[in-house]
Amino acid sequence: DERARLLLLRLLRISLMLGVFAGAGIGLIGAPLARFFLPGDPATAATATRLFGWAALSAPLVCPTVLLEASLLGAGRSYKFLASMTLANALGLGAATHLALRLRPDPTTAWVCIISFFALRVTTAGLRLFSPAGGFGFNVFGFGRGDPTLPRELGGAEGEPAAADASEADLAAVPS
């Protein structure tokens, strides 16, 4: 449905703006908070300030990730996909984080891995949502409209609904 696509794109822009504003806020208050809570230890306050900077960089990724994953779950077609991709991303990045921390044992190394994890999550959720297999049956590139593997209620062509991750009862509950 075109309205669903437009709503999702609008919410995606809003979530990205919220993430940028949150990141800017974290970046602005990081140094003063570090100095306030650690007044007797300038070296630790400087480290904390650097870590606030990494937290600020992650905020613009977190908000869109939550929106895209919630949209997939709300569409009722991607439970298994999200579970398996989150597990794969966690295992892959867990191993990468372990190796990275062995090579460079520094808190910023961990933050690079955290940001990488959110970048993978937003990418996998976005690619799934905006693919023919996504719960909305559309994508930003125009593929998936009238896709015969999708149920008609989700923008697919006439014919049998796809089994995918949704049960027949879930598909029947989708308003037309």
Short mmCIF file of N, CA, C and O in Angstrom, two decimals, residues 8-145:
data_model
loop_
_atom_site.label_atom_id
_atom_site.label_comp_id
_atom_site.label_asym_id
_atom_site.label_seq_id
_atom_site.Cartn_x
_atom_site.Cartn_y
_atom_site.Cartn_z
N LEU A 8 5.99 4.87 6.45
CA LEU A 8 7.24 4.30 6.92
C LEU A 8 8.42 5.20 6.56
O LEU A 8 9.30 5.44 7.39
N LEU A 9 8.45 5.71 5.35
CA LEU A 9 9.55 6.61 4.97
C LEU A 9 9.55 7.88 5.80
O LEU A 9 10.61 8.38 6.19
N ARG A 10 8.36 8.40 6.11
CA ARG A 10 8.28 9.60 6.97
C ARG A 10 8.78 9.28 8.37
O ARG A 10 9.56 10.05 8.96
N LEU A 11 8.35 8.15 8.92
CA LEU A 11 8.81 7.76 10.25
C LEU A 11 10.31 7.47 10.27
O LEU A 11 10.99 7.76 11.26
N LEU A 12 10.83 6.95 9.17
CA LEU A 12 12.26 6.71 9.08
C LEU A 12 13.05 8.01 9.12
O LEU A 12 14.06 8.12 9.81
N ARG A 13 12.56 9.02 8.39
CA ARG A 13 13.22 10.34 8.44
C ARG A 13 13.15 10.93 9.85
O ARG A 13 14.14 11.46 10.35
N ILE A 14 11.99 10.81 10.49
CA ILE A 14 11.84 11.34 11.85
C ILE A 14 12.76 10.61 12.82
O ILE A 14 13.42 11.23 13.65
N SER A 15 12.83 9.27 12.70
CA SER A 15 13.69 8.51 13.61
C SER A 15 15.16 8.85 13.40
O SER A 15 15.93 8.93 14.36
N LEU A 16 15.55 9.08 12.16
CA LEU A 16 16.92 9.49 11.90
C LEU A 16 17.21 10.87 12.50
O LEU A 16 18.25 11.08 13.12
N MET A 17 16.26 11.80 12.35
CA MET A 17 16.44 13.13 12.94
C MET A 17 16.51 13.04 14.47
O MET A 17 17.34 13.70 15.10
N LEU A 18 15.65 12.20 15.08
CA LEU A 18 15.70 12.02 16.53
C LEU A 18 17.06 11.46 16.96
O LEU A 18 17.62 11.88 17.97
N GLY A 19 17.57 10.52 16.18
CA GLY A 19 18.88 9.96 16.49
C GLY A 19 19.99 11.00 16.38
O GLY A 19 20.89 11.04 17.22
N VAL A 20 19.91 11.84 15.35
CA VAL A 20 20.92 12.89 15.20
C VAL A 20 20.83 13.89 16.36
O VAL A 20 21.85 14.28 16.93
N PHE A 21 19.60 14.28 16.72
CA PHE A 21 19.44 15.21 17.85
C PHE A 21 19.92 14.57 19.16
O PHE A 21 20.58 15.23 19.97
N ALA A 22 19.60 13.30 19.36
CA ALA A 22 20.07 12.61 20.57
C ALA A 22 21.59 12.54 20.59
O ALA A 22 22.23 12.79 21.62
N GLY A 23 22.18 12.21 19.43
CA GLY A 23 23.63 12.16 19.35
C GLY A 23 24.27 13.52 19.62
O GLY A 23 25.28 13.61 20.33
N ALA A 24 23.66 14.57 19.07
CA ALA A 24 24.18 15.92 19.32
C ALA A 24 24.08 16.27 20.80
O ALA A 24 25.01 16.84 21.39
N GLY A 25 22.96 15.90 21.41
CA GLY A 25 22.79 16.16 22.85
C GLY A 25 23.81 15.42 23.68
O GLY A 25 24.41 15.99 24.60
N ILE A 26 24.03 14.16 23.36
CA ILE A 26 25.03 13.37 24.09
C ILE A 26 26.41 13.98 23.89
O ILE A 26 27.19 14.12 24.83
N GLY A 27 26.70 14.39 22.65
CA GLY A 27 28.00 15.00 22.37
C GLY A 27 28.20 16.31 23.11
O GLY A 27 29.30 16.61 23.58
N LEU A 28 27.13 17.10 23.23
CA LEU A 28 27.25 18.40 23.91
C LEU A 28 27.39 18.27 25.43
O LEU A 28 28.10 19.06 26.04
N ILE A 29 26.69 17.31 26.01
CA ILE A 29 26.75 17.21 27.47
C ILE A 29 27.82 16.25 27.97
O ILE A 29 28.08 16.19 29.16
N GLY A 30 28.46 15.51 27.07
CA GLY A 30 29.45 14.51 27.48
C GLY A 30 30.59 15.08 28.29
O GLY A 30 30.88 14.60 29.39
N ALA A 31 31.27 16.07 27.76
CA ALA A 31 32.43 16.63 28.46
C ALA A 31 32.05 17.28 29.78
O ALA A 31 32.69 17.03 30.81
N PRO A 32 30.98 18.13 29.83
CA PRO A 32 30.62 18.71 31.12
C PRO A 32 30.23 17.65 32.17
O PRO A 32 30.59 17.77 33.35
N LEU A 33 29.51 16.61 31.73
CA LEU A 33 29.14 15.55 32.67
C LEU A 33 30.37 14.80 33.17
O LEU A 33 30.47 14.48 34.36
N ALA A 34 31.29 14.52 32.28
CA ALA A 34 32.51 13.81 32.68
C ALA A 34 33.30 14.63 33.70
O ALA A 34 33.78 14.09 34.70
N ARG A 35 33.42 15.93 33.45
CA ARG A 35 34.15 16.78 34.40
C ARG A 35 33.40 16.91 35.72
O ARG A 35 34.01 16.97 36.79
N PHE A 36 32.05 16.94 35.67
CA PHE A 36 31.25 17.06 36.88
C PHE A 36 31.38 15.80 37.75
O PHE A 36 31.56 15.89 38.96
N PHE A 37 31.28 14.63 37.14
CA PHE A 37 31.31 13.39 37.91
C PHE A 37 32.72 12.93 38.25
O PHE A 37 32.90 12.13 39.17
N LEU A 38 33.72 13.42 37.54
CA LEU A 38 35.10 13.01 37.78
C LEU A 38 36.01 14.22 37.95
O LEU A 38 37.04 14.35 37.28
N PRO A 39 35.70 15.13 38.89
CA PRO A 39 36.48 16.36 38.99
C PRO A 39 37.92 16.14 39.46
O PRO A 39 38.80 16.90 39.10
N GLY A 40 38.17 15.08 40.22
CA GLY A 40 39.52 14.86 40.75
C GLY A 40 40.40 14.02 39.85
O GLY A 40 41.56 13.77 40.19
N ASP A 41 39.90 13.58 38.71
CA ASP A 41 40.68 12.70 37.84
C ASP A 41 40.54 13.14 36.38
O ASP A 41 39.71 12.62 35.63
N PRO A 42 41.34 14.12 35.96
CA PRO A 42 41.22 14.64 34.60
C PRO A 42 41.46 13.60 33.51
O PRO A 42 40.83 13.64 32.45
N ALA A 43 42.33 12.62 33.76
CA ALA A 43 42.60 11.60 32.73
C ALA A 43 41.36 10.72 32.51
O ALA A 43 41.00 10.42 31.37
N THR A 44 40.70 10.32 33.59
CA THR A 44 39.50 9.51 33.47
C THR A 44 38.36 10.33 32.86
O THR A 44 37.57 9.81 32.05
N ALA A 45 38.29 11.61 33.22
CA ALA A 45 37.27 12.49 32.63
C ALA A 45 37.49 12.62 31.12
O ALA A 45 36.52 12.63 30.34
N ALA A 46 38.74 12.69 30.70
CA ALA A 46 39.03 12.77 29.26
C ALA A 46 38.63 11.48 28.55
O ALA A 46 38.07 11.51 27.45
N THR A 47 38.87 10.34 29.19
CA THR A 47 38.46 9.06 28.61
C THR A 47 36.94 8.98 28.53
O THR A 47 36.38 8.56 27.51
N ALA A 48 36.27 9.41 29.59
CA ALA A 48 34.80 9.40 29.59
C ALA A 48 34.25 10.32 28.49
O ALA A 48 33.26 9.98 27.83
N THR A 49 34.89 11.46 28.29
CA THR A 49 34.46 12.39 27.23
C THR A 49 34.57 11.72 25.86
O THR A 49 33.67 11.84 25.03
N ARG A 50 35.68 10.99 25.63
CA ARG A 50 35.83 10.26 24.37
C ARG A 50 34.73 9.22 24.21
O ARG A 50 34.18 9.03 23.12
N LEU A 51 34.38 8.53 25.29
CA LEU A 51 33.34 7.50 25.22
C LEU A 51 31.97 8.12 24.96
O LEU A 51 31.15 7.53 24.25
N PHE A 52 31.71 9.30 25.52
CA PHE A 52 30.46 10.00 25.20
C PHE A 52 30.40 10.32 23.70
O PHE A 52 29.33 10.27 23.09
N GLY A 53 31.54 10.65 23.12
CA GLY A 53 31.59 10.91 21.68
C GLY A 53 31.20 9.68 20.87
O GLY A 53 30.45 9.77 19.90
N TRP A 54 31.68 8.51 21.28
CA TRP A 54 31.30 7.27 20.60
C TRP A 54 29.81 6.98 20.78
O TRP A 54 29.13 6.53 19.85
N ALA A 55 29.30 7.24 21.98
CA ALA A 55 27.87 7.04 22.21
C ALA A 55 27.06 7.98 21.32
O ALA A 55 26.01 7.59 20.78
N ALA A 56 27.55 9.19 21.15
CA ALA A 56 26.86 10.15 20.28
C ALA A 56 26.84 9.66 18.83
O ALA A 56 25.85 9.85 18.12
N LEU A 57 27.91 9.02 18.39
CA LEU A 57 27.95 8.50 17.03
C LEU A 57 26.98 7.32 16.82
O LEU A 57 26.50 7.12 15.71
N SER A 58 26.71 6.58 17.88
CA SER A 58 25.83 5.42 17.72
C SER A 58 24.35 5.81 17.71
O SER A 58 23.53 5.08 17.14
N ALA A 59 23.99 6.92 18.31
CA ALA A 59 22.58 7.30 18.44
C ALA A 59 21.84 7.40 17.10
O ALA A 59 20.71 6.92 17.00
N PRO A 60 22.42 7.98 16.05
CA PRO A 60 21.68 8.04 14.78
C PRO A 60 21.40 6.67 14.16
O PRO A 60 20.54 6.54 13.30
N LEU A 61 22.11 5.63 14.57
CA LEU A 61 21.85 4.29 14.06
C LEU A 61 20.78 3.57 14.87
O LEU A 61 20.04 2.75 14.34
N VAL A 62 20.72 3.85 16.16
CA VAL A 62 19.82 3.11 17.04
C VAL A 62 18.36 3.39 16.72
O VAL A 62 17.55 2.46 16.60
N CYS A 63 18.00 4.65 16.56
CA CYS A 63 16.58 5.00 16.32
C CYS A 63 16.02 4.36 15.05
O CYS A 63 14.96 3.72 15.10
N PRO A 64 16.67 4.48 13.89
CA PRO A 64 16.13 3.82 12.70
C PRO A 64 16.11 2.29 12.81
O PRO A 64 15.22 1.63 12.30
N THR A 65 17.10 1.74 13.53
CA THR A 65 17.13 0.29 13.72
C THR A 65 15.88 -0.18 14.44
O THR A 65 15.22 -1.15 14.03
N VAL A 66 15.53 0.51 15.51
CA VAL A 66 14.34 0.14 16.28
C VAL A 66 13.09 0.24 15.42
O VAL A 66 12.24 -0.65 15.43
N LEU A 67 12.96 1.31 14.65
CA LEU A 67 11.79 1.49 13.79
C LEU A 67 11.70 0.38 12.74
O LEU A 67 10.64 -0.22 12.55
N LEU A 68 12.80 0.10 12.05
CA LEU A 68 12.77 -0.91 11.00
C LEU A 68 12.48 -2.30 11.56
O LEU A 68 11.69 -3.05 10.99
N GLU A 69 13.11 -2.64 12.67
CA GLU A 69 12.86 -3.95 13.26
C GLU A 69 11.43 -4.07 13.78
O GLU A 69 10.79 -5.10 13.61
N ALA A 70 10.93 -3.01 14.38
CA ALA A 70 9.54 -3.03 14.86
C ALA A 70 8.56 -3.14 13.69
O ALA A 70 7.54 -3.83 13.78
N SER A 71 8.87 -2.48 12.59
CA SER A 71 8.01 -2.57 11.41
C SER A 71 7.99 -3.99 10.85
O SER A 71 6.94 -4.50 10.45
N LEU A 72 9.15 -4.62 10.83
CA LEU A 72 9.20 -6.01 10.36
C LEU A 72 8.40 -6.93 11.28
O LEU A 72 7.64 -7.78 10.83
N LEU A 73 8.57 -6.75 12.57
CA LEU A 73 7.83 -7.59 13.52
C LEU A 73 6.34 -7.31 13.44
O LEU A 73 5.52 -8.22 13.49
N GLY A 74 5.98 -6.05 13.28
CA GLY A 74 4.56 -5.69 13.18
C GLY A 74 3.92 -6.24 11.92
O GLY A 74 2.73 -6.54 11.89
N ALA A 75 4.71 -6.38 10.86
CA ALA A 75 4.19 -6.94 9.62
C ALA A 75 3.95 -8.44 9.75
O ALA A 75 3.24 -9.02 8.94
N GLY A 76 4.55 -9.06 10.77
CA GLY A 76 4.29 -10.46 11.05
C GLY A 76 4.92 -11.45 10.09
O GLY A 76 4.49 -12.58 10.02
N ARG A 77 5.94 -11.05 9.37
CA ARG A 77 6.50 -11.96 8.39
C ARG A 77 8.00 -12.19 8.58
O ARG A 77 8.61 -12.90 7.79
N SER A 78 8.60 -11.64 9.60
CA SER A 78 10.06 -11.70 9.65
C SER A 78 10.61 -12.07 11.02
O SER A 78 11.73 -11.71 11.35
N TYR A 79 9.85 -12.80 11.82
CA TYR A 79 10.35 -13.20 13.13
C TYR A 79 11.61 -14.06 13.00
O TYR A 79 12.62 -13.79 13.63
N LYS A 80 11.52 -15.09 12.19
CA LYS A 80 12.66 -16.00 12.01
C LYS A 80 13.84 -15.27 11.39
O LYS A 80 14.98 -15.48 11.78
N PHE A 81 13.56 -14.42 10.41
CA PHE A 81 14.63 -13.68 9.77
C PHE A 81 15.36 -12.80 10.78
O PHE A 81 16.59 -12.83 10.86
N LEU A 82 14.63 -12.01 11.55
CA LEU A 82 15.28 -11.13 12.53
C LEU A 82 16.03 -11.92 13.58
O LEU A 82 17.14 -11.55 13.97
N ALA A 83 15.45 -13.00 14.05
CA ALA A 83 16.13 -13.82 15.06
C ALA A 83 17.43 -14.39 14.50
O ALA A 83 18.49 -14.31 15.16
N SER A 84 17.38 -14.95 13.31
CA SER A 84 18.58 -15.56 12.75
C SER A 84 19.63 -14.51 12.38
O SER A 84 20.83 -14.72 12.60
N MET A 85 19.20 -13.38 11.83
CA MET A 85 20.17 -12.34 11.47
C MET A 85 20.78 -11.68 12.70
O MET A 85 21.97 -11.36 12.70
N THR A 86 19.98 -11.46 13.74
CA THR A 86 20.53 -10.90 14.97
C THR A 86 21.54 -11.85 15.58
O THR A 86 22.61 -11.43 16.03
N LEU A 87 21.21 -13.14 15.58
CA LEU A 87 22.15 -14.13 16.10
C LEU A 87 23.43 -14.17 15.26
O LEU A 87 24.53 -14.15 15.81
N ALA A 88 23.29 -14.19 13.95
CA ALA A 88 24.46 -14.22 13.07
C ALA A 88 25.32 -12.96 13.25
O ALA A 88 26.55 -13.04 13.35
N ASN A 89 24.65 -11.80 13.31
CA ASN A 89 25.40 -10.55 13.52
C ASN A 89 26.10 -10.55 14.87
O ASN A 89 27.25 -10.13 14.98
N ALA A 90 25.40 -11.03 15.91
CA ALA A 90 25.99 -11.06 17.25
C ALA A 90 27.18 -12.01 17.31
O ALA A 90 28.22 -11.68 17.89
N LEU A 91 27.03 -13.18 16.72
CA LEU A 91 28.15 -14.14 16.73
C LEU A 91 29.34 -13.61 15.93
O LEU A 91 30.48 -13.67 16.38
N GLY A 92 29.05 -13.06 14.75
CA GLY A 92 30.13 -12.53 13.92
C GLY A 92 30.82 -11.35 14.57
O GLY A 92 32.06 -11.28 14.63
N LEU A 93 30.04 -10.42 15.08
CA LEU A 93 30.65 -9.25 15.72
C LEU A 93 31.23 -9.59 17.08
O LEU A 93 32.16 -8.92 17.52
N GLY A 94 30.66 -10.60 17.74
CA GLY A 94 31.25 -11.03 19.01
C GLY A 94 32.67 -11.53 18.79
O GLY A 94 33.60 -11.18 19.54
N ALA A 95 32.86 -12.35 17.75
CA ALA A 95 34.20 -12.84 17.43
C ALA A 95 35.11 -11.69 17.00
O ALA A 95 36.28 -11.62 17.42
N ALA A 96 34.58 -10.78 16.20
CA ALA A 96 35.38 -9.63 15.76
C ALA A 96 35.76 -8.74 16.94
O ALA A 96 36.89 -8.24 17.01
N THR A 97 34.82 -8.55 17.86
CA THR A 97 35.10 -7.73 19.04
C THR A 97 36.18 -8.38 19.90
O THR A 97 37.09 -7.71 20.39
N HIS A 98 36.06 -9.68 20.09
CA HIS A 98 37.07 -10.41 20.88
C HIS A 98 38.46 -10.22 20.27
O HIS A 98 39.42 -9.89 20.97
N LEU A 99 38.55 -10.40 18.96
CA LEU A 99 39.84 -10.23 18.28
C LEU A 99 40.32 -8.78 18.36
O LEU A 99 41.48 -8.52 18.66
N ALA A 100 39.42 -7.84 18.12
CA ALA A 100 39.80 -6.43 18.15
C ALA A 100 40.30 -6.01 19.53
O ALA A 100 41.28 -5.27 19.65
N LEU A 101 39.63 -6.49 20.57
CA LEU A 101 40.05 -6.12 21.93
C LEU A 101 41.36 -6.79 22.32
O LEU A 101 42.11 -6.25 23.14
N ARG A 102 41.63 -7.96 21.76
CA ARG A 102 42.94 -8.59 22.02
C ARG A 102 44.05 -7.80 21.35
O ARG A 102 45.15 -7.67 21.88
N LEU A 103 43.75 -7.26 20.14
CA LEU A 103 44.77 -6.50 19.41
C LEU A 103 44.92 -5.08 19.95
O LEU A 103 46.01 -4.52 19.93
N ARG A 104 43.81 -4.51 20.41
CA ARG A 104 43.83 -3.13 20.91
C ARG A 104 42.88 -3.02 22.09
O ARG A 104 41.72 -2.64 21.94
N PRO A 105 43.34 -3.36 23.28
CA PRO A 105 42.47 -3.33 24.46
C PRO A 105 42.18 -1.90 24.93
O PRO A 105 42.88 -1.35 25.77
N ASP A 106 41.16 -1.32 24.33
CA ASP A 106 40.81 0.07 24.63
C ASP A 106 39.29 0.18 24.55
O ASP A 106 38.66 -0.47 23.70
N PRO A 107 38.68 1.00 25.42
CA PRO A 107 37.21 1.15 25.36
C PRO A 107 36.70 1.64 24.00
O PRO A 107 35.60 1.27 23.58
N THR A 108 37.48 2.44 23.29
CA THR A 108 37.01 2.91 21.99
C THR A 108 36.90 1.76 20.98
O THR A 108 36.07 1.80 20.08
N THR A 109 37.72 0.73 21.16
CA THR A 109 37.62 -0.44 20.30
C THR A 109 36.26 -1.10 20.47
O THR A 109 35.62 -1.50 19.49
N ALA A 110 35.82 -1.21 21.71
CA ALA A 110 34.50 -1.79 21.97
C ALA A 110 33.40 -0.94 21.33
O ALA A 110 32.44 -1.47 20.76
N TRP A 111 33.54 0.39 21.41
CA TRP A 111 32.52 1.26 20.82
C TRP A 111 32.48 1.15 19.30
O TRP A 111 31.41 1.21 18.70
N VAL A 112 33.62 0.97 18.67
CA VAL A 112 33.62 0.75 17.22
C VAL A 112 32.82 -0.51 16.89
O VAL A 112 32.03 -0.53 15.94
N CYS A 113 32.99 -1.54 17.70
CA CYS A 113 32.25 -2.78 17.47
C CYS A 113 30.76 -2.61 17.75
O CYS A 113 29.93 -3.18 17.03
N ILE A 114 30.40 -1.83 18.75
CA ILE A 114 28.99 -1.57 19.04
C ILE A 114 28.34 -0.83 17.87
O ILE A 114 27.24 -1.18 17.42
N ILE A 115 29.02 0.18 17.36
CA ILE A 115 28.49 0.93 16.21
C ILE A 115 28.40 0.01 14.99
O ILE A 115 27.41 0.07 14.24
N SER A 116 29.37 -0.85 14.81
CA SER A 116 29.31 -1.81 13.69
C SER A 116 28.12 -2.74 13.83
O SER A 116 27.46 -3.08 12.84
N PHE A 117 27.82 -3.17 15.06
CA PHE A 117 26.68 -4.05 15.30
C PHE A 117 25.38 -3.36 14.90
O PHE A 117 24.53 -3.94 14.22
N PHE A 118 25.21 -2.09 15.30
CA PHE A 118 24.00 -1.37 14.92
C PHE A 118 23.95 -1.09 13.42
O PHE A 118 22.87 -1.10 12.82
N ALA A 119 25.10 -0.85 12.81
CA ALA A 119 25.12 -0.65 11.36
C ALA A 119 24.67 -1.93 10.64
O ALA A 119 23.90 -1.86 9.68
N LEU A 120 25.11 -3.08 11.12
CA LEU A 120 24.65 -4.35 10.54
C LEU A 120 23.16 -4.56 10.76
O LEU A 120 22.45 -5.00 9.86
N ARG A 121 22.69 -4.25 11.97
CA ARG A 121 21.26 -4.45 12.26
C ARG A 121 20.38 -3.56 11.41
O ARG A 121 19.37 -4.01 10.86
N VAL A 122 20.73 -2.28 11.28
CA VAL A 122 19.90 -1.37 10.48
C VAL A 122 19.95 -1.77 9.01
O VAL A 122 18.95 -1.69 8.30
N THR A 123 21.10 -2.25 8.56
CA THR A 123 21.24 -2.67 7.17
C THR A 123 20.40 -3.92 6.89
O THR A 123 19.66 -3.97 5.91
N THR A 124 20.52 -4.93 7.75
CA THR A 124 19.76 -6.16 7.49
C THR A 124 18.26 -5.93 7.62
O THR A 124 17.48 -6.43 6.80
N ALA A 125 17.83 -5.15 8.60
CA ALA A 125 16.39 -4.87 8.74
C ALA A 125 15.89 -4.04 7.56
O ALA A 125 14.81 -4.31 7.02
N GLY A 126 16.67 -3.05 7.15
CA GLY A 126 16.26 -2.21 6.02
C GLY A 126 16.19 -2.98 4.72
O GLY A 126 15.24 -2.85 3.96
N LEU A 127 17.20 -3.82 4.47
CA LEU A 127 17.19 -4.61 3.25
C LEU A 127 16.01 -5.58 3.23
O LEU A 127 15.39 -5.79 2.20
N ARG A 128 15.71 -6.18 4.37
CA ARG A 128 14.58 -7.11 4.44
C ARG A 128 13.26 -6.37 4.24
O ARG A 128 12.40 -6.81 3.49
N LEU A 129 13.11 -5.24 4.92
CA LEU A 129 11.85 -4.50 4.84
C LEU A 129 11.59 -3.98 3.44
O LEU A 129 10.47 -4.01 2.95
N PHE A 130 12.64 -3.49 2.79
CA PHE A 130 12.49 -2.90 1.47
C PHE A 130 12.79 -3.91 0.35
O PHE A 130 13.25 -3.54 -0.71
N SER A 131 12.52 -5.18 0.63
CA SER A 131 12.68 -6.23 -0.38
C SER A 131 11.32 -6.87 -0.62
O SER A 131 10.39 -6.69 0.16
N PRO A 132 11.20 -7.65 -1.68
CA PRO A 132 9.93 -8.33 -1.92
C PRO A 132 9.52 -9.26 -0.78
O PRO A 132 8.34 -9.51 -0.57
N ALA A 133 10.49 -9.75 0.00
CA ALA A 133 10.17 -10.64 1.11
C ALA A 133 9.77 -9.87 2.36
O ALA A 133 9.35 -10.47 3.34
N GLY A 134 9.90 -8.55 2.36
CA GLY A 134 9.55 -7.74 3.52
C GLY A 134 8.06 -7.78 3.79
O GLY A 134 7.24 -8.08 2.94
N GLY A 135 7.71 -7.47 5.02
CA GLY A 135 6.32 -7.55 5.43
C GLY A 135 5.38 -6.60 4.73
O GLY A 135 4.18 -6.83 4.70
N PHE A 136 5.90 -5.53 4.11
CA PHE A 136 5.03 -4.58 3.44
C PHE A 136 4.89 -4.87 1.95
O PHE A 136 4.03 -4.32 1.28
N GLY A 137 5.74 -5.71 1.40
CA GLY A 137 5.64 -6.06 0.00
C GLY A 137 6.05 -4.95 -0.94
O GLY A 137 5.54 -4.84 -2.03
N PHE A 138 6.96 -4.10 -0.52
CA PHE A 138 7.45 -3.03 -1.38
C PHE A 138 8.89 -2.75 -1.02
O PHE A 138 9.38 -3.22 0.00
N ASN A 139 9.56 -2.00 -1.84
CA ASN A 139 10.87 -1.50 -1.46
C ASN A 139 11.11 -0.15 -2.14
O ASN A 139 10.37 0.24 -3.02
N VAL A 140 12.15 0.51 -1.71
CA VAL A 140 12.40 1.85 -2.22
C VAL A 140 12.82 1.83 -3.68
O VAL A 140 12.77 2.84 -4.35
N PHE A 141 13.24 0.68 -4.20
CA PHE A 141 13.68 0.58 -5.57
C PHE A 141 12.55 0.18 -6.50
O PHE A 141 12.74 0.06 -7.69
N GLY A 142 11.36 -0.08 -5.96
CA GLY A 142 10.22 -0.42 -6.79
C GLY A 142 10.01 -1.90 -7.00
O GLY A 142 9.04 -2.32 -7.60
N PHE A 143 10.91 -2.75 -6.51
CA PHE A 143 10.72 -4.18 -6.65
C PHE A 143 9.68 -4.65 -5.64
O PHE A 143 9.49 -4.05 -4.61
N GLY A 144 9.03 -5.74 -5.93
CA GLY A 144 8.13 -6.35 -4.97
C GLY A 144 6.68 -6.02 -5.17
O GLY A 144 5.82 -6.71 -4.66
N ARG A 145 6.37 -4.96 -5.88
CA ARG A 145 4.96 -4.64 -6.11
C ARG A 145 4.38 -5.69 -7.04
O ARG A 145 4.91 -5.96 -8.10
#
